[in-house]
Structure formats: structure tokens, C-alpha cells
Amino acid sequence: MAQPCPDAGSTTRPGAVELPLLAAAHRPGRLYTCRYRCGDACARPVPNRSENEYFGAVLQRAISRRGALRAGAVITLAVGSTGALAACTTSPAVAPAAEVTASGLPRGLDYATVPVNNTDGITLPPGYASNVVIRWGDPVVPGAPEFDFANQTPEAQAQQFGYNNDFCGVLPLDGDRLVMFNNHEYSIEPLMFPGYDEENPTETQVRIGMAAHGLSVHVVERDPATGEMRAVLDPLNRRYTATSEFLLTGPAAGSALLQTSADPTGTRVLGTLNNCAGGVTPWGTFLSGEENFNQYFANAASVVDPAVLARAERYGITEEASERKWERFDPRFDMLAEPNEPNRFGWIVEVDPQDPTATPVKRTALGRFKHEGATTHLAADGRAVAYMGDDERFDYVYKFVSDRAMQEGGTRAAREANATLLDDGTLYVARFTGDSPAAEITGDGAVPADGAFDGAGEWIKLAAGTESFVPGMSAEEVYVFTRQAADLVGATKMDRPEDVEANPVTGRVYVALTNNTDRGTEGKAGPDEANPRTTNAHGHVLELEEDGGDAAAPAFAWRILLVCGDPDDPGTYFAGFDKSQVSPITSPDNLAFDGRGNLWISTDSGRALELPGTPAGINDGLYGVSLEGPTRGRTALFASVPNGAECCGPVVTDEFVLISPQHPGDLDGASPETPQSTWPDGPGSQPRPSVVNIWREGASGPGRIGE
Ligand code: FEO
Ligand code: CA
């Protein structure tokens, strides 16, 4: 997600706090993404004003108890083995010795690195090809009308592919068919409607915007002879929008905190909002995280109940009118009319792709915050573990461990049992402790004397079922106001945690921390060993090893894998690998693994990294990252996305790669009259967020990715 909003100065509302000077300097960059995706989060006060500082006081106790990871340690404790399309299992697996090609690169990463660029298209290594699978406006529901940019309607949009698809997940269906899940994080009305008046949207525009949000489930078919993948109209296909019905389940469902005048049961919500990343579960469902939901609700500043106001502030609910003005047409988006309506967003959503009639659910047991997403991995005993990040400056990393083990076998009984797996369990938040003296964490990225940013960590219990572990808060309050609960137990303030995901081959867990230019600025938390750079503009990636290799463990060891940015910057770090041989990378966002356990990172930088050949800042892309052997830490750009786009939704298999370029053309000067990208349809067209399929061209059909 976004680098410090590059044009925050021009988008800040009256009364909002201005960015620090470092980040406020205007330069060519995103025009609308900061405002329409995050509600200008970077230009507003940091919501976390709690006092829990870095836990240096427990350093020696923690280290003597646990011991830190050793650089280059061979990891033999593994949970699960999976290709990107297969469900995780609990079969113990040993991390394979890094299998290398003749060129010495790990198998799967032996492609010609793509140079960083400012190309308005998909740039791939030689020998690779791509096609667009589905675009904004393409029919999803059978019978949906074809896209007509000049004559959009809410009814048509509710049957078509939504705007700004982010997460992408696939599961095998039959033959060469897959079922694909995409979420539609947010709409950008000024790019969707010619002559859009931001102060006076029409009701039709508002209703189209609501229908452009949400989720898509649809079937795709891959041609194994050519490598191309196409969307297919199928009875399984469906759209969920900002007005579709969702069930609230789990321990907070029905709570008075979730009741509204339209839903006195506190269990039925209309819509899902700002869904960012997600995951594919081992039991065959899709998860999606409701992220910057706060921006859709208005008038928090007029709330008089101090407790309600404090909770609204901690979640950054919009103080006055909202950006899209939905409250003018639906009063549930006005906090004064419905103070509990915002509490019904900020959850993890679960969708069963096999049952088009099932109502999707919001799982309260996984807590409420700005969920980047949730990825699941099975513990040694088969329980489901969901890893989650709260994407906000100085917010936290969480995990959930289910009470029950996943039922194997895919029988009806197993499916029914797994359908409630995420309703009962324990919610934890992470605390990180470094093993180097605080004086050695200088804030400029210099590696401490022991050679690593590393240490120990613990998962602090927040709640389990109806039991709260947070003094002064009931379990219901912990689930609904999880941020405040985590504040009270001393969680570690992180640099915007995005994807958190376990490597299916090694069991190690990786955390993408996208950036935080407020780190170390006046009045804010300073650098610590887990977040070692002040004004962290380019982000970093952590590597965790759960105790005993068990995802359900209460403690872990950790170290930093990458400190991102310009490799020529001495403050960057690529696991000790030769920095002259890596691709520049900034703002790590989404993570994926291929079947060999290689890490893949997609970026969301807003062109934050300016290099001599790309003074406008490098386009975002998908990078392969070596984790094992002598090339550990090597980053290699595999695919770059069009001008103004971020690279979302990576899926990496042996046969194909999927990426989702989001908000193409969102650059200074963008409008329907003056588009700044014409991808994917070419000259004379409007930019359209899309899913892209990539394959390697072989002598007689597609070859294996990365070999
Ligand atoms: Fe929507 Fe955290 O990116
Ligand atoms: Ca250290």
C-alpha cells in the first residue's frame, strides 16, 4: 500500500494535520489513491497515541529464555507443503536444500531480471507472455451487460467486475478451470465519471461506487496449449457489493456494540468495504480483509460520548463529511445517526466459492482493525492459524489460533465443521524484542555489531471465546476494539504491517512492513531493532520462526530479511547479499510463495524510489526473492505494472503467475478527459484495473515459471 501520500498537501481537508515536511514535499505522484483508498491516512494524525513503547526492558530476560535466530541457519522444522493451488496439510516436510540451476540461481528464480522502468504496460523477462483475464466492468454474473464507460448504472456494475481489484486467489475446480476470487478495495470516482464533482456526487454515482466495491467470485479457464487464461460465465459466479448481506459470526456476534436500528440482532450487515489483501484457506474458502473502512463514515467529530469518540479516533473515523458523501444517501454512514455502524466493518470476511447461495460471513473472533488480510497455515496438530497485519503507522501484527483442528477429507461433514473453524479460538498480538543494545539501533539502517536486526518475540493473548485477557475490557470489547486492547498489553508498534504469511515449505513466517515516514519524528516512537529506520520511506521485511516450527506456538524468533530501498543507499540491507546484484525495491506490500518456497513480493510505492534512470520514480512490480543458500536476499524484478498502478494480488504457481495492477493511470493530471494511462486497452481508452495472467513461452506450449 501507499508510500507517504506524495500529494498529501493538495488533498488535505481543512483542519487536518499536515504531513511532516519530509513527506509533504509535493512531487509527481498519485493524484487520488491516498484519498480514495486510505482516506488520506498519511496526512492525518497517527491514530495510535498509546504509550506502549518498544519493550527494551524485557530484552535480556527474553533473550536468555529464547535465543535469537542465527544468520544462515538451516531450517528443518516445517509445517505444511503446498503449491499455490493446493491446500496446506500437516505433513511434516523438510525444507529442500536450495535447488539451483546451472546459473547458480534457485530453481524458479532463473529469469532475466526486468530493469526498473516507467513503462505504461506489463514488462516481463524475455520469453514470457501475458494476457488480461478480466477488467473493471467485464461481465461476472451470467447475463450482465457489457461495460459501457459513458453509460454506467448501479445495476450493471453490480453484475460486472468491480473497481480496483486487489487480492486474487484461485482454487482448482475441474479440468483446466479454476475458481477465482477478487476483492474490489475502493472506487476512484474522479477517474470513473467524466466531470465528477467531488462536493456534489449524484445519487447514481454514489450507487455505482457502492456497487464497484466488494468481492467477485468467478470461474476462469486456462488453455494449457497457449497459456492464456480467460474469465468464464458460470453459475458459480457472483458479486458482493457494499449493500450485499453478510453475517457476523463468532464471539462478538449479537453484541450490543454491533446493533443498529436496522439490525437489532447485531448479526446482519449490509456490505463489505475496502477489502485489501486476503488468503486461500486449506479448507477451500477465501478470506478478505476490510481495511480502511473508517473513511466511509462521517461526523465522528460531532460525537459527544467520550468513550465512543475515543474509539472512533483510535480507528480514524472521518471527523466531518466523508470523501464520497455516502451519508447523504444512506444515513447508516453517518455516525450521529448510527454510532455502531462503523463497528460492523473492519473484520475478516470468509466466502465459500462452492456455494453461491451461502451468505458470506464476517469473523469476529479475528478481531477488528484495518485488516490488510489474513493468511492461514495449519499448526502441528491441525489447528488453523491466521496471520494478520493492521496496516496503519505504528499498529500491530496479530495471529488467531483456532480451538479445533481442520477436518480433512472434503466430506460434507468436514465442510460443515470447517465452516465455523474461525469462530472459536484465541486472538494474539505480537511483541518484538531485539537482542542488540539500543544504542546500536541508530535509525539510519546500519546493522548492529552482532550482524543482524534480530531477536525474540511473543504472542500476547487478547481474548479466547468469552474470556478476555485484557484488564478493564470485556471479551466483546476486545474483539470490537482490538486496537485499544493491543495498546493495553504492550504490543510493538510496527511500520505498517501488510501481508503476514507462512512459507508453506519451511514454515517460516514473513511480514511485509511497507513504510512509515513518521518513525522517529517528533512525538512518535523512535527506531527499534524490529523497525530500525527513522522516517522509513521504503519499508522492510521480517522473517519469523515460530517456537518448534509450530504455528500455534506462543513465542518466536525473528530477524530482518530486507531493509528496502536503493541498493546504493548504505541504509538498505538484502540479507547480506551483494547489493550490486539486486533489484531496487520499495514499499513491500503483498507476499506469495511458489511451490519451491521462494518468496515473491509485490510493491505499492507511489513511485517513492527515484533513481537516475527513472527520475519520476520506479513503477511498482512483482519481485522474486531468494531465501536459501548463497543467493539469500537477492531480489529480482519479474514483472512491472503500468504507470500509476500498484502491483496487487500475486499468485505464483509452476505454470502461471497472476498479478492485479490496481489504479492504473493514477498520476498527476489524471481525469477521464486526460487519462495518464491507457492500459490495458490501448490508445484512446480509459485505464481499467485488471487481473493479468503471465506464462513462460515454451517450444510447444507454456513452460515452467522461472526455470
Ligand atoms: Fe490496501 Fe494495506 O494496502
Ligand atoms: Ca541483533
XYZ file of C-alpha atoms and ligand atoms in Angstrom:
711
model
C 0.000 0.000 0.000
C 0.843 3.601 -0.205
C 4.085 5.349 0.346
C 3.640 8.634 2.244
C 0.887 10.267 0.253
C 3.009 12.117 -2.280
C 0.440 14.796 -2.857
C -0.950 14.964 0.642
C -0.542 18.704 0.728
C -3.065 19.115 -2.046
C -5.579 16.661 -0.689
C -5.688 17.517 2.997
C -9.026 18.685 4.300
C -9.373 21.911 6.247
C -8.413 21.242 9.836
C -6.487 18.068 9.149
C -2.955 17.834 10.439
C -0.347 18.431 7.757
C 2.340 15.919 6.987
C 5.789 16.465 8.398
C 7.889 18.459 5.966
C 9.860 15.438 4.865
C 6.823 13.690 3.483
C 4.787 16.699 2.477
C 7.042 17.913 -0.282
C 4.976 17.616 -3.435
C 6.381 15.744 -6.361
C 4.784 13.926 -9.258
C 2.850 11.032 -7.853
C -0.550 9.709 -7.079
C -3.467 12.006 -7.554
C -6.338 10.109 -5.961
C -5.160 6.867 -4.377
C -4.254 8.297 -0.976
C -7.622 9.997 -0.619
C -9.932 7.363 -2.047
C -8.198 4.275 -0.691
C -6.909 5.328 2.700
C -8.905 8.482 3.433
C -5.602 10.414 3.394
C -4.421 8.382 6.373
C -0.840 9.570 5.946
C -1.906 13.211 6.132
C -3.879 12.737 9.326
C -2.730 12.279 12.915
C -1.379 8.843 13.782
C -4.337 7.074 15.444
C -2.112 5.165 17.864
C -1.322 7.616 20.643
C -0.802 4.902 23.262
C 2.263 4.904 25.456
C 3.389 1.338 24.897
C 6.934 1.805 23.710
C 9.454 -0.659 22.466
C 9.897 -3.352 25.058
C 13.591 -2.927 25.675
C 13.136 -3.521 29.402
C 12.458 -7.195 28.862
C 15.303 -7.641 26.433
C 17.727 -9.674 28.478
C 15.037 -11.825 30.086
C 13.580 -12.679 26.716
C 16.882 -13.406 25.058
C 18.173 -15.597 27.840
C 14.943 -17.550 27.622
C 14.903 -18.000 23.871
C 17.952 -17.105 21.872
C 17.777 -15.478 18.523
C 17.927 -16.873 15.047
C 21.369 -17.421 13.714
C 22.102 -15.996 10.322
C 22.084 -18.715 7.689
C 20.614 -21.343 9.999
C 19.275 -24.370 8.202
C 15.571 -24.579 8.940
C 14.347 -28.137 9.180
C 11.175 -27.511 11.129
C 8.412 -27.193 8.656
C 4.671 -27.311 8.669
C 2.788 -28.000 5.529
C 3.820 -28.370 1.970
C 1.770 -26.814 -0.733
C 1.762 -25.473 -4.191
C -0.093 -22.250 -4.609
C -3.228 -24.108 -5.617
C -3.158 -26.944 -3.141
C -4.456 -26.870 0.378
C -1.943 -26.906 3.213
C -1.556 -30.169 5.054
C 0.075 -31.011 8.323
C 2.500 -33.436 6.732
C 5.931 -32.671 8.127
C 8.302 -31.579 5.431
C 11.956 -30.753 5.375
C 12.994 -27.622 3.590
C 14.731 -28.749 0.448
C 18.320 -27.757 0.000
C 18.179 -24.778 -2.332
C 17.835 -26.451 -5.689
C 19.831 -24.358 -8.133
C 20.017 -24.065 -11.887
C 23.154 -24.078 -13.999
C 23.435 -20.327 -13.473
C 23.533 -20.801 -9.711
C 20.110 -19.311 -9.056
C 17.399 -21.079 -7.062
C 15.087 -23.039 -9.322
C 12.047 -20.902 -10.011
C 14.030 -17.643 -9.943
C 16.214 -18.158 -13.019
C 14.766 -15.493 -15.282
C 16.343 -12.358 -16.724
C 15.723 -9.560 -14.232
C 13.433 -6.822 -15.570
C 15.017 -3.364 -15.330
C 13.078 -0.857 -13.226
C 11.151 1.396 -15.576
C 8.315 3.845 -16.274
C 6.545 1.835 -18.944
C 2.786 2.057 -19.376
C 2.289 -1.663 -19.628
C 3.286 -5.049 -18.233
C 7.041 -5.553 -18.608
C 8.285 -9.137 -18.370
C 11.546 -11.048 -18.850
C 12.262 -12.247 -22.398
C 10.375 -15.454 -23.140
C 7.317 -14.586 -21.053
C 3.859 -13.539 -22.257
C 0.696 -12.257 -20.613
C -2.994 -11.721 -21.180
C -5.692 -9.809 -19.334
C -8.059 -12.233 -17.588
C -10.749 -9.755 -16.533
C -11.064 -5.960 -16.286
C -13.176 -3.436 -14.423
C -16.666 -3.634 -15.934
C -16.362 -7.053 -17.575
C -19.452 -9.243 -17.017
C -19.222 -11.543 -13.969
C -22.795 -12.672 -13.447
C -24.293 -14.533 -16.432
C -26.472 -12.074 -18.353
C -24.579 -8.999 -17.169
C -24.334 -6.184 -19.730
C -21.068 -5.344 -21.448
C -19.131 -2.427 -19.974
C -20.145 0.997 -21.239
C -17.959 3.690 -19.692
C -20.220 6.515 -20.858
C -23.441 4.911 -19.619
C -22.670 3.255 -16.278
C -25.504 2.203 -13.977
C -25.571 0.732 -10.459
C -27.496 -2.278 -11.751
C -24.878 -3.048 -14.410
C -21.919 -2.508 -12.056
C -23.435 -4.886 -9.508
C -23.162 -7.664 -12.117
C -19.771 -6.653 -13.509
C -16.196 -6.845 -12.243
C -15.743 -4.102 -9.647
C -13.143 -1.354 -9.479
C -9.597 -1.584 -8.100
C -9.305 -5.330 -7.616
C -6.608 -6.090 -5.039
C -6.365 -9.638 -3.627
C -6.572 -12.540 -6.062
C -6.932 -16.174 -5.020
C -7.594 -19.283 -7.066
C -8.663 -22.831 -6.287
C -8.826 -25.744 -8.732
C -12.315 -26.522 -9.991
C -12.275 -29.142 -12.721
C -10.157 -29.814 -15.790
C -8.433 -26.596 -16.744
C -10.956 -24.482 -14.838
C -10.263 -22.586 -11.648
C -12.498 -20.561 -9.392
C -11.051 -17.096 -8.859
C -11.760 -14.688 -6.005
C -11.001 -10.972 -6.271
C -11.816 -8.133 -3.945
C -12.563 -4.587 -5.058
C -10.905 -2.401 -2.496
C -12.230 1.029 -3.379
C -13.584 3.267 -6.109
C -11.956 6.384 -7.590
C -14.952 8.406 -8.698
C -12.959 11.222 -10.358
C -11.476 8.629 -12.738
C -14.746 6.709 -13.183
C -17.048 9.597 -14.114
C -16.317 12.452 -16.554
C -16.825 15.812 -14.853
C -17.225 14.296 -11.384
C -17.978 16.970 -8.751
C -16.346 15.785 -5.523
C -18.525 18.082 -3.408
C -21.780 17.102 -5.063
C -21.852 13.488 -6.206
C -25.158 12.365 -7.681
C -27.081 9.505 -6.120
C -26.455 7.420 -9.237
C -22.702 7.966 -8.925
C -22.866 7.025 -5.245
C -24.816 3.849 -6.017
C -22.358 2.911 -8.788
C -19.499 3.481 -6.364
C -21.128 1.190 -3.801
C -21.584 -1.491 -6.462
C -17.948 -1.093 -7.593
C -16.814 -2.115 -4.072
C -16.903 -5.634 -2.672
C -15.962 -9.050 -3.976
C -16.115 -11.139 -7.152
C -16.218 -14.918 -7.372
C -15.940 -16.252 -10.911
C -14.640 -19.120 -12.977
C -11.587 -18.864 -15.223
C -10.301 -21.328 -17.781
C -6.691 -21.806 -18.759
C -5.633 -23.106 -22.146
C -2.707 -25.424 -21.435
C -1.579 -25.245 -25.069
C -1.213 -21.482 -25.235
C -1.003 -20.465 -21.569
C -3.821 -17.939 -21.891
C -6.476 -17.661 -19.189
C -9.995 -16.319 -19.739
C -12.936 -15.480 -17.488
C -15.934 -17.767 -17.970
C -19.599 -17.061 -17.229
C -20.716 -19.800 -14.864
C -23.459 -20.439 -12.295
C -20.800 -20.214 -9.552
C -20.114 -16.594 -10.484
C -21.349 -13.847 -8.185
C -20.708 -10.308 -6.963
C -20.933 -8.981 -3.420
C -21.100 -5.195 -3.046
C -21.379 -2.512 -0.368
C -25.050 -3.417 0.010
C -24.977 -7.256 -0.033
C -25.920 -9.103 3.131
C -23.169 -10.516 5.366
C -23.474 -12.453 8.622
C -21.499 -11.555 11.728
C -20.388 -14.744 13.483
C -18.157 -15.659 16.391
C -17.938 -14.436 19.977
C -18.905 -10.778 19.361
C -21.849 -11.525 17.052
C -25.040 -10.096 18.512
C -23.171 -7.789 20.883
C -24.875 -4.513 21.750
C -21.798 -2.878 20.214
C -22.848 -4.272 16.839
C -26.569 -3.497 16.966
C -28.163 -0.768 14.848
C -31.682 0.437 14.212
C -31.787 -1.607 11.010
C -30.291 -4.684 12.680
C -31.241 -5.029 16.359
C -29.784 -8.562 16.277
C -26.236 -7.308 15.695
C -25.667 -10.179 13.292
C -26.590 -8.969 9.795
C -24.568 -6.319 7.982
C -25.086 -4.769 4.595
C -21.889 -4.734 2.614
C -18.156 -5.117 2.840
C -15.777 -2.181 2.374
C -12.184 -1.515 1.397
C -11.183 -5.150 1.104
C -7.443 -5.195 0.599
C -5.490 -8.453 0.762
C -6.723 -11.918 1.698
C -5.951 -15.579 1.633
C -6.934 -19.032 0.459
C -7.688 -21.392 3.335
C -6.634 -25.051 3.471
C -10.329 -25.951 3.721
C -11.159 -24.312 0.400
C -12.558 -20.881 1.205
C -11.340 -17.350 0.568
C -10.587 -14.715 3.203
C -10.530 -10.965 2.664
C -9.596 -8.088 4.979
C -11.690 -4.956 5.458
C -9.011 -2.289 5.679
C -9.565 1.497 5.562
C -13.274 1.264 6.432
C -13.059 4.370 8.594
C -13.209 6.785 5.662
C -16.747 5.803 4.643
C -18.296 7.033 7.891
C -18.936 10.699 8.631
C -19.262 13.112 11.528
C -17.156 11.432 14.216
C -16.162 14.891 15.463
C -19.768 15.554 16.493
C -19.974 12.506 18.752
C -20.434 13.636 22.370
C -19.993 10.353 24.264
C -16.282 10.474 25.182
C -15.907 6.672 25.104
C -17.453 6.439 21.639
C -15.346 9.380 20.460
C -12.118 7.837 21.751
C -12.883 4.587 19.960
C -13.707 6.445 16.751
C -10.437 8.362 16.948
C -8.396 5.218 17.516
C -9.828 3.897 14.253
C -9.573 7.233 12.445
C -13.276 7.561 11.614
C -13.797 10.627 9.421
C -14.425 13.653 11.590
C -16.774 15.544 9.276
C -18.261 14.766 5.866
C -16.855 11.669 4.199
C -14.995 11.855 0.902
C -17.647 10.037 -1.114
C -20.621 11.610 0.741
C -22.452 8.308 1.002
C -24.053 9.562 4.207
C -26.198 11.911 2.114
C -27.965 8.949 0.540
C -27.729 6.313 3.274
C -27.803 7.585 6.889
C -26.117 4.476 8.249
C -22.848 6.067 7.105
C -23.465 8.992 9.491
C -22.068 8.225 12.965
C -24.558 10.596 14.544
C -27.444 8.554 13.147
C -25.891 5.113 13.636
C -22.953 5.218 16.068
C -22.482 1.433 15.908
C -22.477 1.063 12.122
C -18.668 1.566 11.829
C -18.249 -1.292 14.344
C -19.676 -3.652 11.754
C -16.703 -3.089 9.420
C -13.007 -3.810 9.883
C -13.409 -7.588 10.006
C -12.084 -10.602 8.122
C -14.644 -11.849 5.606
C -14.896 -15.520 4.591
C -16.522 -16.708 1.357
C -17.275 -20.273 0.269
C -16.733 -20.320 -3.507
C -18.584 -23.605 -3.944
C -21.920 -22.347 -2.612
C -23.350 -19.325 -4.433
C -26.375 -19.328 -2.114
C -24.393 -19.100 1.151
C -24.302 -15.744 2.916
C -20.675 -14.648 3.370
C -19.544 -14.087 6.936
C -17.521 -11.619 8.968
C -15.486 -13.481 11.616
C -15.451 -11.502 14.862
C -13.022 -13.902 16.572
C -10.236 -12.491 14.365
C -10.620 -9.006 15.801
C -11.477 -5.654 14.301
C -8.825 -3.349 12.899
C -7.629 -2.148 9.500
C -7.141 -5.688 8.299
C -4.680 -5.886 5.451
C -5.706 -9.525 5.073
C -5.452 -12.922 6.710
C -3.428 -15.933 5.627
C -3.914 -19.349 7.153
C -1.477 -22.096 7.979
C -2.046 -25.313 9.905
C -0.388 -25.889 13.266
C 1.316 -29.184 14.026
C -1.935 -30.542 15.458
C -4.055 -29.356 12.539
C -5.499 -26.239 14.155
C -5.908 -23.247 11.861
C -3.616 -20.294 12.419
C -4.455 -16.971 10.761
C -1.695 -14.348 10.481
C -2.827 -10.728 10.145
C -1.438 -7.197 9.872
C -3.103 -3.910 10.833
C -1.997 -1.558 8.070
C -1.501 1.714 9.889
C 1.587 3.555 11.027
C 2.564 2.231 14.485
C -0.033 -0.538 14.549
C 0.337 -4.212 15.163
C 0.814 -7.795 13.955
C -1.763 -10.379 15.099
C -2.497 -14.064 14.894
C -5.506 -16.232 15.660
C -5.324 -19.924 16.606
C -8.485 -21.993 16.281
C -9.677 -24.273 19.059
C -10.403 -27.155 16.720
C -8.299 -28.884 14.091
C -9.292 -28.679 10.459
C -11.242 -31.689 9.283
C -9.543 -33.348 6.323
C -11.231 -35.159 3.502
C -13.651 -32.737 1.908
C -16.736 -34.658 3.018
C -19.939 -32.805 3.744
C -19.370 -33.295 7.471
C -15.829 -31.960 7.165
C -17.017 -28.946 5.184
C -19.644 -28.159 7.794
C -17.122 -28.462 10.633
C -14.566 -26.279 8.856
C -17.216 -23.669 8.083
C -17.042 -22.485 11.700
C -13.330 -23.115 12.310
C -12.585 -19.396 12.554
C -15.341 -18.723 15.082
C -13.690 -20.315 18.120
C -10.104 -19.729 19.162
C -7.579 -17.375 20.698
C -6.555 -13.957 19.388
C -2.970 -12.780 19.994
C -0.891 -9.686 19.253
C 2.877 -9.647 18.716
C 5.610 -8.106 20.824
C 9.116 -7.974 19.321
C 12.294 -7.676 21.398
C 15.719 -7.022 19.896
C 18.959 -8.581 21.092
C 21.305 -5.685 20.361
C 21.922 -2.655 22.604
C 19.522 0.162 21.855
C 22.487 2.458 21.178
C 23.360 0.314 18.160
C 19.974 0.932 16.529
C 20.957 4.256 15.076
C 17.970 4.827 12.817
C 19.986 5.014 9.610
C 19.767 1.321 8.785
C 23.288 0.477 9.993
C 23.356 -3.191 11.009
C 24.233 -3.650 14.728
C 27.505 -5.218 15.858
C 26.107 -8.743 16.101
C 25.447 -8.650 12.355
C 21.650 -8.730 12.334
C 18.480 -6.959 13.247
C 17.075 -9.861 15.223
C 15.655 -11.032 18.487
C 12.801 -12.806 20.197
C 9.063 -12.313 20.175
C 5.958 -13.394 21.969
C 2.316 -13.703 21.109
C 0.296 -11.949 23.811
C -3.197 -13.306 24.452
C -6.027 -10.841 23.950
C -9.157 -12.976 24.131
C -10.429 -16.522 23.715
C -14.147 -17.055 23.293
C -15.875 -15.151 26.070
C -12.680 -14.778 28.112
C -10.736 -11.520 27.976
C -7.054 -11.327 28.882
C -7.004 -7.525 28.764
C -7.592 -5.796 32.098
C -10.582 -3.487 32.002
C -12.028 -4.797 28.754
C -14.672 -7.452 28.220
C -14.112 -10.061 25.534
C -16.685 -8.356 23.301
C -14.814 -5.071 23.687
C -11.522 -6.772 22.840
C -12.952 -8.134 19.591
C -14.706 -4.916 18.527
C -11.991 -2.505 19.714
C -8.970 -4.709 19.205
C -6.605 -1.788 18.694
C -7.249 -0.452 22.182
C -6.858 -3.937 23.639
C -3.485 -4.348 21.959
C -2.424 -0.901 23.208
C -3.067 -2.030 26.783
C -0.928 -5.175 26.648
C 2.190 -3.551 25.209
C 2.196 -4.732 21.606
C 5.049 -3.483 19.420
C 4.318 -0.524 17.177
C 5.261 -1.540 13.648
C 5.880 0.242 10.351
C 2.515 -0.511 8.705
C 2.140 -4.307 8.729
C 0.686 -5.545 5.457
C 0.770 -9.205 4.402
C 1.869 -11.719 7.052
C 2.254 -15.160 5.581
C 3.872 -18.513 6.357
C 6.154 -20.139 3.811
C 4.419 -23.439 3.008
C 7.763 -25.205 2.529
C 9.716 -24.027 5.585
C 7.009 -22.803 7.956
C 8.871 -19.514 8.460
C 6.555 -16.519 8.609
C 7.223 -13.311 6.679
C 5.906 -9.847 7.498
C 5.798 -7.040 4.923
C 6.188 -3.651 6.613
C 5.507 -1.217 3.853
C 6.876 2.078 5.236
C 6.405 4.648 7.993
C 7.853 8.090 7.447
C 6.650 9.089 10.914
C 9.024 6.678 12.667
C 11.347 8.667 14.897
C 9.756 12.032 14.167
C 8.793 14.381 16.969
C 6.424 12.809 19.458
C 6.399 9.424 17.720
C 8.068 6.136 18.593
C 11.709 6.014 17.582
C 13.584 3.263 15.783
C 13.831 -0.138 17.427
C 15.527 -3.310 16.249
C 12.348 -4.616 14.541
C 11.682 -1.217 12.919
C 15.203 0.139 12.671
C 14.934 3.147 10.366
C 13.750 6.626 11.194
C 11.456 8.138 8.536
C 11.247 4.687 6.976
C 10.272 5.600 3.419
C 10.864 2.232 1.761
C 9.849 -0.423 4.275
C 11.351 -3.746 5.302
C 10.556 -7.457 5.569
C 10.727 -9.549 8.740
C 11.265 -13.286 8.981
C 9.803 -15.155 11.971
C 10.379 -18.680 13.161
C 7.710 -19.959 15.495
C 8.959 -21.978 18.503
C 9.446 -25.573 17.478
C 8.305 -24.700 13.977
C 4.723 -24.830 15.222
C 2.436 -22.058 14.007
C 0.415 -22.303 17.246
C 3.470 -21.576 19.427
C 3.280 -18.722 21.947
C 6.720 -17.351 21.056
C 9.040 -16.932 18.108
C 12.457 -15.781 16.979
C 12.782 -13.147 14.286
C 15.195 -11.278 12.095
C 15.022 -8.754 9.301
C 15.396 -10.193 5.797
C 15.306 -6.977 3.759
C 15.626 -3.282 4.500
C 14.287 -1.943 1.226
C 15.238 0.991 -0.980
C 18.025 1.957 -3.331
C 20.759 -0.712 -3.073
C 23.316 2.102 -3.319
C 21.902 3.561 -0.097
C 24.082 2.247 2.772
C 20.921 2.065 4.898
C 19.494 -0.792 2.855
C 20.096 -4.474 3.569
C 19.480 -7.554 1.461
C 20.270 -10.330 3.981
C 23.945 -9.692 3.395
C 23.764 -10.486 -0.319
C 25.848 -8.473 -2.788
C 23.780 -5.319 -3.294
C 25.223 -4.742 -6.742
C 23.243 -7.785 -7.897
C 19.769 -6.957 -6.574
C 16.779 -5.088 -7.986
C 15.864 -1.833 -6.233
C 12.657 -2.417 -4.274
C 10.453 -0.134 -2.205
C 7.272 -0.493 -0.150
C 6.769 -4.273 0.116
C 3.061 -4.989 0.320
C 1.753 -8.413 -0.706
C 3.595 -11.715 -0.272
C 3.313 -15.040 -2.067
C 5.317 -18.242 -2.235
C 5.860 -20.596 -5.118
C 5.873 -24.373 -4.717
C 9.619 -24.364 -4.058
C 9.372 -21.931 -1.147
C 10.758 -18.908 -2.996
C 9.312 -15.627 -1.720
C 7.531 -13.240 -4.086
C 6.861 -9.635 -3.107
C 4.586 -7.154 -4.839
C 5.071 -3.474 -4.171
C 2.912 -0.407 -3.641
C 5.162 2.602 -3.629
C 3.536 5.540 -5.382
C 6.842 5.854 -7.251
C 8.603 6.546 -3.953
C 12.035 5.480 -5.191
C 13.636 7.861 -7.650
C 16.708 6.510 -9.431
C 18.947 8.079 -12.097
C 17.215 6.298 -14.992
C 13.714 6.769 -13.585
C 13.572 10.273 -12.078
C 9.751 10.048 -11.848
C 10.156 7.084 -9.500
C 10.128 3.401 -10.408
C 6.900 1.659 -11.325
C 5.657 -0.993 -8.951
C 6.135 -4.678 -9.649
C 6.497 -8.282 -8.565
C 9.892 -9.425 -7.314
C 11.231 -12.941 -6.792
C 13.312 -13.215 -3.613
C 15.777 -15.946 -2.790
C 15.525 -17.265 0.780
C 18.039 -20.101 0.821
C 21.697 -20.678 0.021
C 24.315 -18.200 -1.184
C 21.774 -16.046 -3.041
C 19.567 -15.492 0.033
C 18.423 -11.872 -0.019
C 18.651 -11.469 -3.805
C 15.675 -9.541 -5.192
C 14.921 -9.781 -8.903
C 12.132 -7.816 -10.612
C 9.943 -10.249 -12.578
C 7.053 -8.058 -13.731
C 6.411 -4.326 -13.602
C 2.959 -2.757 -13.849
C 1.627 0.219 -15.846
C 2.146 3.864 -14.991
C 0.365 4.934 -11.828
C -0.576 1.364 -10.846
C 0.417 -0.674 -7.834
C 1.050 -4.400 -8.135
C -1.534 -6.363 -6.144
C -2.747 -9.913 -5.800
C 0.302 -12.053 -6.626
C -0.307 -15.755 -7.241
C 2.757 -17.785 -8.278
C 2.482 -21.370 -9.479
C 4.759 -23.575 -11.535
C 2.663 -22.888 -14.629
C 1.403 -19.335 -14.343
C 1.648 -16.126 -12.388
C -1.236 -13.766 -11.675
C -0.914 -10.099 -10.764
C -3.537 -7.396 -10.327
C -2.455 -3.902 -11.439
C -4.621 -1.585 -9.351
C -5.426 2.085 -10.110
C -3.509 2.325 -13.434
C -3.110 5.938 -14.508
C -3.472 7.479 -11.060
C -0.874 10.178 -11.650
C -0.915 13.944 -11.537
C -3.246 15.349 -14.166
C -5.379 12.216 -14.414
C -9.030 12.502 -15.404
C -11.294 10.744 -17.911
C -10.558 13.626 -20.272
C -6.785 13.364 -19.768
C -6.011 9.740 -18.822
C -2.451 9.183 -17.645
C -2.525 5.534 -18.681
C -4.374 3.772 -21.459
C -3.652 0.299 -20.132
C -4.920 -2.305 -20.826
C -6.964 -1.406 -23.908
C -4.535 0.969 -25.607
C -4.674 4.443 -27.141
C -7.981 6.243 -26.833
C -9.235 4.125 -23.921
C -9.696 4.628 -20.208
C -7.404 2.777 -17.770
C -9.073 -0.237 -16.168
C -7.879 -2.173 -13.109
C -7.490 -5.824 -14.176
C -6.164 -9.296 -13.448
C -3.173 -10.330 -15.582
C -2.064 -13.893 -16.325
C 1.633 -14.490 -17.095
C 3.248 -17.604 -18.506
C 6.546 -18.766 -19.942
C 6.547 -19.498 -23.633
C 7.939 -22.913 -24.424
C 8.803 -24.625 -27.668
C 5.410 -26.327 -27.721
C 3.232 -24.613 -25.177
C 3.901 -22.898 -21.867
C 6.975 -23.827 -19.865
C 7.676 -23.824 -16.156
C 7.880 -20.458 -14.456
C 11.360 -19.323 -13.572
C 13.386 -22.218 -14.909
Fe -4.794 -1.692 0.907
Fe -2.583 -2.193 3.168
O -2.999 -1.918 1.418
Ca 20.807 -8.017 16.692
